[in-house]
Short mmCIF file of C-alpha atoms in Angstrom, two decimals:
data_model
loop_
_atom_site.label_atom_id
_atom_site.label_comp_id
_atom_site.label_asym_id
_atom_site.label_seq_id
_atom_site.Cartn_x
_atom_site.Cartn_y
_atom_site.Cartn_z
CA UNK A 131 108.93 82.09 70.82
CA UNK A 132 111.41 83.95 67.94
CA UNK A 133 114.27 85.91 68.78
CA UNK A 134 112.20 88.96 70.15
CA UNK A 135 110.18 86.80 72.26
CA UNK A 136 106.90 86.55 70.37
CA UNK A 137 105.06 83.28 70.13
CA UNK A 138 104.27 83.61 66.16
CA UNK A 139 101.25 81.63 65.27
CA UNK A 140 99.27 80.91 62.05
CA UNK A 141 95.77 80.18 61.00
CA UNK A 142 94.57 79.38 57.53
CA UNK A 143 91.59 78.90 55.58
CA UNK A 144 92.17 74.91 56.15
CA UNK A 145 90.90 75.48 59.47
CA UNK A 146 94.41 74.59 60.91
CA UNK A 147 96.76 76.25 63.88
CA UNK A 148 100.40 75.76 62.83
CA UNK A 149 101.00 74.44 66.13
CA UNK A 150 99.06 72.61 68.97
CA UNK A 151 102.16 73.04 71.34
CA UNK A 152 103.57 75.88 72.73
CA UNK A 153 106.03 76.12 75.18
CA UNK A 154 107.48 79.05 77.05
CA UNK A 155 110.02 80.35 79.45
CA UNK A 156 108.24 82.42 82.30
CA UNK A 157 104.25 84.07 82.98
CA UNK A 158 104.65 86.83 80.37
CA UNK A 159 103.50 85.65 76.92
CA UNK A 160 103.66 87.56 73.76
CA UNK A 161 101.62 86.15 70.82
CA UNK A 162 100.75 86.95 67.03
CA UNK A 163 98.28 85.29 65.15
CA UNK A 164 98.15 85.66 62.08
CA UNK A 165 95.70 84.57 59.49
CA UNK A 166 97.12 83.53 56.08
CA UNK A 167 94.38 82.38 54.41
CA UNK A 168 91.97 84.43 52.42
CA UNK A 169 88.83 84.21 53.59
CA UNK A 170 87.00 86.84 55.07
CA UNK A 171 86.83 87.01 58.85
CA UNK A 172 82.41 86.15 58.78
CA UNK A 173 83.10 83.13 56.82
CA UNK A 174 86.45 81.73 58.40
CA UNK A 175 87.81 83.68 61.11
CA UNK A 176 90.17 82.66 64.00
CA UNK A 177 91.10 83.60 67.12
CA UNK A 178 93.36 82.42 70.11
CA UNK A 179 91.63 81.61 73.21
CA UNK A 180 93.42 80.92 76.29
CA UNK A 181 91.65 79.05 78.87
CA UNK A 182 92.42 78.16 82.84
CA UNK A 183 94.09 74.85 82.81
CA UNK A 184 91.45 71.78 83.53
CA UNK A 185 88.69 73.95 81.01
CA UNK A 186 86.65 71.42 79.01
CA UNK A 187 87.15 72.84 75.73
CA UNK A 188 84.35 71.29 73.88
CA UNK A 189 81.83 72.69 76.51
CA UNK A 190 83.82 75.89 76.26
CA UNK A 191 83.70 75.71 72.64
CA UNK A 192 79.84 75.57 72.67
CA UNK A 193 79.12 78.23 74.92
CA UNK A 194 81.21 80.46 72.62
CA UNK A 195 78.86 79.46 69.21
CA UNK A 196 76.36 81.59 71.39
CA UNK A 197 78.23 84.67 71.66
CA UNK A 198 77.88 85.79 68.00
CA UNK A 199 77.57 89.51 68.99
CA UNK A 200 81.26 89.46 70.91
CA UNK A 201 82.97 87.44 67.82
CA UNK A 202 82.08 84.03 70.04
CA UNK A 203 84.09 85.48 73.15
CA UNK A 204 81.35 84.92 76.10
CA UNK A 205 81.04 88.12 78.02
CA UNK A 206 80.58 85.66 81.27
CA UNK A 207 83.45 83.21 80.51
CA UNK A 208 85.90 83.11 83.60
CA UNK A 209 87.81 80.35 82.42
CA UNK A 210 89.29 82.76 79.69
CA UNK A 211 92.62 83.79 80.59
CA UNK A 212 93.58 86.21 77.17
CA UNK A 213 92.28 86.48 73.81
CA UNK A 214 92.87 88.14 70.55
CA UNK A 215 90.02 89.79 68.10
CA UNK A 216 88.65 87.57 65.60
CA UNK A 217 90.33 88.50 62.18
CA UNK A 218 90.32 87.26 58.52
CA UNK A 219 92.81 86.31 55.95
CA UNK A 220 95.70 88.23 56.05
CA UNK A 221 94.84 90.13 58.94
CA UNK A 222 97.52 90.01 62.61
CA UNK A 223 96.49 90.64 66.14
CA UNK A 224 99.28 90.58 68.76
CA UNK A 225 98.34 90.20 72.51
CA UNK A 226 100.41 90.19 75.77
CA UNK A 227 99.65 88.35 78.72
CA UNK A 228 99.92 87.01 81.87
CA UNK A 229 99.40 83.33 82.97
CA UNK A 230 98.61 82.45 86.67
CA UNK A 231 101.95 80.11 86.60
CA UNK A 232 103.79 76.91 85.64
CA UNK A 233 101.00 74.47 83.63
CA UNK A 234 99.16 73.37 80.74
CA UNK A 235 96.78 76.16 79.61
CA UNK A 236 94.46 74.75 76.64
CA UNK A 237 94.15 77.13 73.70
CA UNK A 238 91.51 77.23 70.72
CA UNK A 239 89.78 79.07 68.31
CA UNK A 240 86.23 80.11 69.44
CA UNK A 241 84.57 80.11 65.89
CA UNK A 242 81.61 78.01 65.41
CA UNK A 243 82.81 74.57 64.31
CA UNK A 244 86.46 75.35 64.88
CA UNK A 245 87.18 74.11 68.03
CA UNK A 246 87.31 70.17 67.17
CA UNK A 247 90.42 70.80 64.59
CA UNK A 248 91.74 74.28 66.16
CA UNK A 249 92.80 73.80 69.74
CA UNK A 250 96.04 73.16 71.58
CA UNK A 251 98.15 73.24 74.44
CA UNK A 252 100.24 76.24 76.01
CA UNK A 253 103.23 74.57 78.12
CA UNK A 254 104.34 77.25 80.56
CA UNK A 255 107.67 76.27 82.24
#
């Protein structure tokens, strides 16, 4: 997190996170993600999906290629702890959260195809 507290991420048109570890102080997160690429949000758009610790993210990652209609969120998905909307280059979404406690929470992008290059680890201490 910056000085204010906010876990500032980044996603680009590479198909990249700027991180794949994130650590934190505490349950309450505050995130950004923001896209820098360029390319609209139907063609390469991330997200940040946080899942219960343990979720198989590949399995997870499938399930979401089905939800087209809820930008890949499933409406069933209980192993989803936040998420942000999907957005396109240069767009910004900012969530706040709470995790369940102390772990490793996995975290990807739910886009089709994105999940094997996009995903990560949230280290709550």
């Amino acid at each position: 997190p910056d000085a204010e507290g906010i876990i500032r991420l980044e996603a680009s048109d590479m198909m990249k996170y700027n991180a794949s570890r994130i650590e934190v102080e505490g349950t309450k997160v505050k995130l950004e993600l923001k896209h820098t690429g360029k390319l609209d949000k139907n063609a390469m758009g991330h997200n940040f999906v946080l899942l219960k610790a343990g979720t198989d993210t590949a399995a997870f990652g499938a399930k979401a290629i089905t939800a087209a209609a809820t930008e890949y969120i499933p409406a069933d998905a209980e192993e989803i702890i936040a998420h942000t909307k999907l957005i396109g280059g240069g767009e910004t979404d900012t969530i706040e959260f709470e995790v369940p406690g102390p772990g490793e929470y996995p975290f990807l992008c739910s886009f089709p195809g994105h999940v094997a290059m996009m995903k990560g680890v949230l280290v709550v201490k």
